[in-house]
Structures are given as C-alpha cells and as structure tokens.
Short mmCIF file of C-alpha atoms and ligand atoms in Angstrom, two decimals:
data_model
loop_
_atom_site.label_atom_id
_atom_site.label_comp_id
_atom_site.label_asym_id
_atom_site.label_seq_id
_atom_site.Cartn_x
_atom_site.Cartn_y
_atom_site.Cartn_z
CA MET J 384 -13.15 -1.33 -17.83
CA LYS J 385 -13.64 2.06 -19.40
CA ILE J 386 -15.86 4.66 -17.83
CA SER J 387 -17.45 7.44 -19.88
CA LEU J 388 -18.99 10.59 -18.67
CA SER J 389 -21.35 12.40 -21.23
CA LYS J 390 -22.92 15.67 -20.35
CA VAL J 391 -22.75 15.02 -16.82
CA THR J 392 -24.26 17.83 -14.49
CA LYS J 393 -24.76 18.05 -10.75
CA THR J 394 -26.83 20.57 -9.03
CA PHE J 395 -27.65 20.94 -5.42
CA LEU J 396 -30.56 22.83 -4.01
CA HIS J 397 -29.61 24.64 -0.67
CA SER J 398 -32.58 26.53 0.72
CA SER J 399 -33.80 27.86 -2.33
CA GLU J 400 -30.40 28.55 -3.82
CA LYS J 401 -29.23 26.31 -6.84
CA ILE J 402 -25.60 25.37 -6.59
CA GLN J 403 -24.21 24.03 -9.74
CA VAL J 404 -21.26 21.83 -8.94
CA LEU J 405 -20.60 19.96 -12.23
CA ASP J 406 -21.27 21.45 -15.70
CA ASP J 407 -21.69 19.35 -18.72
CA ILE J 408 -18.63 17.02 -18.10
CA ASN J 409 -17.71 14.82 -20.97
CA TYR J 410 -14.69 12.37 -20.49
CA LEU J 411 -13.48 8.95 -21.19
CA PHE J 412 -11.57 7.30 -18.51
CA GLU J 413 -9.47 4.35 -19.89
CA SER J 414 -8.45 1.09 -18.39
CA GLY J 415 -4.88 0.43 -17.37
CA LYS J 416 -4.24 4.11 -16.43
CA ILE J 417 -4.01 6.28 -13.29
CA TYR J 418 -5.80 9.47 -13.35
CA THR J 419 -5.65 12.11 -10.71
CA ILE J 420 -8.08 14.88 -10.15
CA VAL J 421 -7.03 17.96 -8.25
CA GLY J 422 -9.03 21.15 -7.68
CA LYS J 423 -9.91 23.58 -4.79
CA SER J 424 -11.65 22.53 -1.70
CA GLY J 425 -15.38 22.52 -2.32
CA VAL J 426 -14.95 22.44 -6.17
CA GLY J 427 -16.82 19.22 -6.41
CA LYS J 428 -14.26 16.38 -6.55
CA THR J 429 -16.05 14.16 -4.06
CA THR J 430 -19.36 14.89 -5.78
CA LEU J 431 -17.76 13.72 -9.00
CA LEU J 432 -16.40 10.63 -7.55
CA ASN J 433 -19.67 9.80 -5.93
CA ILE J 434 -21.22 9.82 -9.31
CA ILE J 435 -18.42 7.82 -11.03
CA SER J 436 -18.67 5.23 -8.22
CA LEU J 437 -22.47 5.09 -8.69
CA LEU J 438 -23.29 6.27 -5.12
CA ASP J 439 -25.01 9.36 -6.55
CA ASN J 440 -26.83 10.06 -9.70
CA PRO J 441 -26.02 13.07 -12.01
CA SER J 442 -28.81 15.77 -12.23
CA SER J 443 -28.44 15.09 -15.96
CA GLY J 444 -26.31 13.14 -18.29
CA HIS J 445 -25.05 9.55 -18.30
CA VAL J 446 -22.25 7.33 -16.92
CA CYS J 447 -21.26 4.24 -18.79
CA TYR J 448 -18.94 1.32 -17.73
CA ASP J 449 -17.89 0.04 -21.08
CA SER J 450 -21.17 -0.21 -23.05
CA ILE J 451 -23.26 -0.50 -19.96
CA VAL J 452 -25.38 2.72 -19.58
CA ILE J 453 -25.64 2.83 -15.62
CA ASP J 454 -29.13 4.43 -15.62
CA LYS J 455 -30.55 1.43 -17.23
CA ILE J 456 -29.53 -0.88 -14.47
CA PRO J 457 -32.32 -1.60 -12.05
CA ASN J 458 -31.71 -0.02 -8.72
CA LYS J 459 -31.86 -3.43 -6.91
CA GLU J 460 -28.91 -4.53 -9.18
CA LEU J 461 -26.66 -1.66 -8.52
CA PRO J 462 -25.08 -2.88 -5.29
CA LYS J 463 -23.91 -6.09 -6.96
CA PHE J 464 -22.79 -4.27 -9.95
CA ARG J 465 -20.80 -1.97 -7.71
CA GLN J 466 -19.46 -4.86 -5.63
CA ASN J 467 -18.25 -6.81 -8.70
CA ASN J 468 -16.62 -3.89 -10.43
CA ILE J 469 -15.55 -0.91 -7.99
CA GLY J 470 -13.24 -0.62 -5.06
CA ALA J 471 -14.08 2.84 -3.53
CA ILE J 472 -11.85 4.58 -0.94
CA PHE J 473 -13.60 7.20 0.79
CA GLN J 474 -12.40 10.64 2.22
CA GLU J 475 -13.72 9.74 5.54
CA TYR J 476 -12.72 6.02 5.24
CA GLN J 477 -16.21 4.89 6.56
CA LEU J 478 -14.96 1.90 8.45
CA ILE J 479 -17.39 0.07 10.75
CA ASP J 480 -16.77 0.97 14.33
CA ASN J 481 -17.84 -2.21 15.96
CA MET J 482 -15.92 -4.40 13.54
CA THR J 483 -12.12 -5.35 13.73
CA CYS J 484 -9.76 -4.06 11.12
CA LEU J 485 -9.73 -7.73 9.61
CA ASP J 486 -13.65 -7.89 9.57
CA ASN J 487 -13.86 -4.54 7.86
CA VAL J 488 -11.57 -5.63 5.12
CA LEU J 489 -13.59 -8.93 4.81
CA ILE J 490 -16.76 -7.08 4.18
CA PRO J 491 -16.55 -7.06 0.28
CA LEU J 492 -15.97 -10.79 0.21
CA TRP J 493 -19.14 -11.61 2.23
CA THR J 494 -21.29 -12.12 -0.89
CA ASN J 495 -18.57 -13.78 -3.20
CA GLU J 496 -19.68 -17.37 -3.18
CA THR J 497 -16.47 -18.61 -5.15
CA ILE J 498 -14.27 -17.75 -2.08
CA SER J 499 -14.37 -19.88 1.04
CA LYS J 500 -14.34 -18.07 4.26
CA ASP J 501 -10.47 -19.33 4.97
CA GLU J 502 -9.55 -18.10 1.67
CA ALA J 503 -11.23 -14.83 2.19
CA LYS J 504 -9.26 -14.42 5.38
CA ARG J 505 -6.06 -15.25 3.75
CA ILE J 506 -6.60 -12.62 1.03
CA ALA J 507 -7.76 -10.01 3.64
CA LYS J 508 -4.60 -10.70 5.77
CA LEU J 509 -2.39 -10.55 2.59
CA TRP J 510 -3.73 -6.97 1.80
CA LEU J 511 -3.39 -5.79 5.36
CA SER J 512 0.01 -7.20 5.44
CA LYS J 513 1.06 -5.31 2.17
CA LEU J 514 -0.53 -2.19 3.67
CA GLY J 515 1.86 -2.53 6.91
CA LEU J 516 -1.11 -3.52 9.15
CA LYS J 517 -0.19 -7.24 9.99
CA ASN J 518 -0.12 -6.50 13.71
CA ARG J 519 -3.34 -4.48 13.79
CA ILE J 520 -5.61 -7.05 12.33
CA SER J 521 -7.68 -7.44 15.61
CA HIS J 522 -7.81 -3.61 16.44
CA TYR J 523 -11.27 -1.88 16.28
CA PRO J 524 -11.20 1.46 13.99
CA MET J 525 -11.23 3.70 17.14
CA THR J 526 -7.93 2.20 18.32
CA LEU J 527 -6.17 2.72 14.95
CA SER J 528 -4.42 6.00 14.10
CA GLY J 529 -5.79 8.02 11.17
CA GLY J 530 -3.13 6.79 8.66
CA GLU J 531 -3.96 3.11 9.84
CA GLN J 532 -7.69 3.64 9.42
CA GLN J 533 -6.92 5.01 5.90
CA ARG J 534 -4.70 2.05 5.00
CA THR J 535 -7.59 -0.27 6.30
CA ALA J 536 -9.95 1.34 3.97
CA ILE J 537 -7.59 0.81 1.19
CA ALA J 538 -7.14 -2.75 1.83
CA ARG J 539 -10.94 -3.16 2.07
CA ALA J 540 -11.38 -1.44 -1.38
CA LEU J 541 -8.76 -3.78 -3.05
CA VAL J 542 -9.59 -7.15 -1.43
CA SER J 543 -12.32 -8.00 -3.94
CA ASN J 544 -9.94 -7.49 -6.96
CA PRO J 545 -12.08 -4.68 -8.58
CA LYS J 546 -11.75 -3.59 -12.14
CA VAL J 547 -12.05 0.07 -11.15
CA VAL J 548 -10.37 1.69 -8.13
CA LEU J 549 -11.75 5.10 -7.04
CA ALA J 550 -9.90 6.86 -4.21
CA ASP J 551 -10.78 10.16 -2.51
CA GLU J 552 -7.54 11.45 -0.99
CA PRO J 553 -6.05 7.98 -0.35
CA THR J 554 -2.81 9.31 1.10
CA GLY J 555 -4.11 12.32 2.94
CA ASN J 556 -3.15 10.89 6.31
CA VAL J 557 -0.16 8.71 5.77
CA ASP J 558 3.66 9.33 5.96
CA GLU J 559 5.80 9.38 2.89
CA GLU J 560 6.85 5.74 3.12
CA SER J 561 3.27 4.55 3.23
CA GLU J 562 2.31 6.87 0.39
CA LYS J 563 4.99 5.30 -1.77
CA ILE J 564 3.59 1.82 -0.94
CA ILE J 565 0.23 2.96 -1.72
CA LEU J 566 1.21 4.42 -5.04
CA ASP J 567 3.20 1.15 -5.88
CA ILE J 568 0.18 -0.70 -5.38
CA PHE J 569 -1.93 1.56 -7.49
CA ARG J 570 0.81 1.10 -10.34
CA THR J 571 0.63 -2.57 -10.15
CA LEU J 572 -3.19 -2.50 -10.38
CA ALA J 573 -2.99 -0.18 -13.49
CA ASP J 574 -0.20 -2.45 -14.92
CA GLN J 575 -2.81 -5.27 -14.63
CA GLY J 576 -5.30 -3.38 -16.76
CA LYS J 577 -7.33 -1.74 -14.02
CA LEU J 578 -8.49 1.75 -14.06
CA VAL J 579 -7.52 3.90 -11.04
CA ILE J 580 -8.87 7.45 -10.30
CA ILE J 581 -7.35 9.42 -7.57
CA VAL J 582 -8.69 12.62 -6.05
CA THR J 583 -5.72 14.23 -4.42
CA HIS J 584 -4.04 17.46 -3.24
CA SER J 585 -0.58 15.75 -3.03
CA LYS J 586 1.99 16.85 -5.63
CA THR J 587 3.75 13.46 -5.28
CA VAL J 588 0.51 11.56 -6.09
CA LYS J 589 -0.49 14.09 -8.95
CA ASP J 590 3.03 13.73 -10.50
CA PHE J 591 2.80 9.90 -10.37
CA ALA J 592 -0.35 9.98 -12.68
CA ASP J 593 -0.63 9.00 -16.26
CA ILE J 594 -3.04 11.63 -16.77
CA SER J 595 -3.67 14.66 -14.48
CA LEU J 596 -6.93 16.44 -14.45
CA LYS J 597 -8.30 19.42 -12.74
CA LEU J 598 -11.81 20.26 -11.75
CA GLU J 599 -12.47 23.98 -12.13
CA GLU J 600 -15.61 25.82 -12.30
CA GLY J 601 -17.54 22.55 -12.98
CA LYS J 602 -15.50 21.45 -15.82
CA LEU J 603 -12.91 18.61 -15.98
CA VAL J 604 -9.80 19.84 -17.68
CA PRO J 605 -6.25 18.77 -18.33
CA ASN J 606 -4.19 19.90 -15.42
CA GLU J 607 -0.77 20.58 -16.97
CA TYR J 608 1.71 18.86 -19.27
CA LYS J 609 4.27 16.62 -17.80
CA PHE J 610 7.89 17.06 -19.04
N1 ATP Y 1530 -25.80 17.11 -0.40
C1 ATP Y 1530 -25.56 18.36 -0.58
N2 ATP Y 1530 -26.32 19.45 -0.56
C2 ATP Y 1530 -26.11 20.61 -0.89
N3 ATP Y 1530 -24.78 20.98 -1.22
C3 ATP Y 1530 -23.82 19.93 -1.48
C4 ATP Y 1530 -24.01 18.76 -0.97
N4 ATP Y 1530 -22.91 17.93 -1.30
C5 ATP Y 1530 -21.82 18.77 -1.61
N5 ATP Y 1530 -22.49 20.07 -1.87
C6 ATP Y 1530 -21.71 21.31 -2.10
O1 ATP Y 1530 -21.10 21.03 -3.27
C7 ATP Y 1530 -19.79 21.52 -3.33
C8 ATP Y 1530 -18.84 20.52 -3.67
O2 ATP Y 1530 -18.57 19.58 -2.50
P1 ATP Y 1530 -17.39 18.34 -2.61
O3 ATP Y 1530 -17.54 17.62 -1.31
O4 ATP Y 1530 -17.73 17.60 -3.88
O5 ATP Y 1530 -16.12 19.31 -2.78
P2 ATP Y 1530 -14.68 18.64 -2.93
O6 ATP Y 1530 -14.08 19.28 -3.98
O7 ATP Y 1530 -14.72 17.13 -2.70
O8 ATP Y 1530 -13.94 19.40 -1.67
P3 ATP Y 1530 -12.78 18.95 -0.50
O9 ATP Y 1530 -11.61 19.06 -1.21
O10 ATP Y 1530 -12.95 19.88 0.57
O11 ATP Y 1530 -13.13 17.59 -0.10
C9 ATP Y 1530 -19.55 22.16 -1.97
O12 ATP Y 1530 -19.80 23.49 -2.06
C10 ATP Y 1530 -20.73 21.56 -1.07
O13 ATP Y 1530 -21.06 22.47 -0.05
MG1 MG Y 1531 -13.81 16.03 -1.01
#
C-alpha cells in the first residue's frame, strides 16, 4: 500500500488566531519501507500522523491510499477502511481502562468474520508474547507499567495484520532491549511489503529507518543523508 499526500495543509483556529501547522506537503510513502519523521515538539508530527491515519482531515489537499482518494470514501465507510488497512500506535496509547491487556489487543479482530474467537485469542496472545507480555494478559492497563502499556498498544495495532503501520513515538517508554524487539518487528513487517511510518525522537529509531524525514516549519523534508 502506497500513501500519497498532495498539497496537504492543516490550520487550527485558536481563539481568533490561525495556526498553520502543515504547509503544502507533497510526499509519496512507498510500501516495504520504514520511514521516520523527526521534528521539534509542537511542530505538527502527531497532526500529520492523524491525517495519514485518517483520523483527521487536512484543511486542504488530498490523501490517497494507492489510487483511492480518501475524501471520496463516504464517512460511514471510513472506520472499516481504517480497520482493514491501518494499524495505529498512538502517542498516548489509548488503551481501554476497563478491559484487560488481552481484550484490548482483541479489539481490532472483533469485526473480522473470517477469524474465529479462539483463533483471534491465539493471534492476540502470540503478539503479546512477542512483545514480552505473556505474563500480563489478564492485567488491566492501570496495573501495567508505561512501557507495558505501550507494548500492549503495539500488539493491538499489529494483531489485524495491517498493510500500513503508523506509530507515534512507539519506543518512547521502553528499555533498549524492548526497543530492539519492536524495531525488529517493524523490519519484518517492512520486509513483508508493509509500509511503516514512525514519529520518533530516538536516534536509534531514526538511524534504523530506510528513509529519514523531518517536519520543519510545516514542510516534510529529508532529514540527513545516511553514510
Ligand atoms: N485541536 C487543536 N486545536 C488547536 N491547536 C492544535 C490542535 N491540535 C494541535 N494543535 C497545535 O498544533 C501544533 C502541533 O501539535 P502536534 O501535537 O501535532 O505536535 P507534535 O509535533 O506531535 O509535538 P510532540 O513532539 O510534543 O508530540 C501545536 O502547536 C498544537 O498546539
Ligand atoms: Mg506528538
């Protein structure tokens, strides 16, 4: 799955002040690659990721998934489209407090009629196990550490085998060993032809990317050459 952004802008209105966060962004993200986006706090990275993950609309411009122009998809079909194609890992995790770790990870499989309940549980447990959470499946988010919550959110994003993985600071709260495990998982997904876009402040993650980008003054620009 390729994602193209054409002439994407985003402006927020705060009191009577107009804040232009994204300014005429044109970019093509290709499948099978890992992209990282860095940039100062408040520059608009989450805003951009929300637009790419179809949770927010650009103020102007278009987002396309392959040849599908997103603004042509009827609103009521968007959740299904997102569910079929996107695994999103949010900066604030967004786990459901009154559901266990396992139940949180099962959410994306609820609407998948091709997978039985037992099979869904098996897949969810497999992902939790890969992410070192085998012994935490019956815990509620409040009883998990920050890093464990983050890894649960990663398992939930990947359980439905999405074509596109969008991650906002996915290793912000984990130790080096977990970071390596997570990066290895992302590499495997890219090798399978998936598109992975990661917003990060971590140098390790940035250096791991195939393509490193920077958001600066509303523009998405190449970050630096890798030698
Ligand atoms: N709903 C909103 N209304 C008004 N302003 C907003 C809104 N959402 C974001 N902003 C502003 O847009 C700018 C970009 O925010 P964003 O969350 O995208 O930054 P970020 O690059 O992800 O920062 P961080 O690295 O701290 O997560 C900020 O100045 C923020 O105040
Ligand atoms: Mg952010």
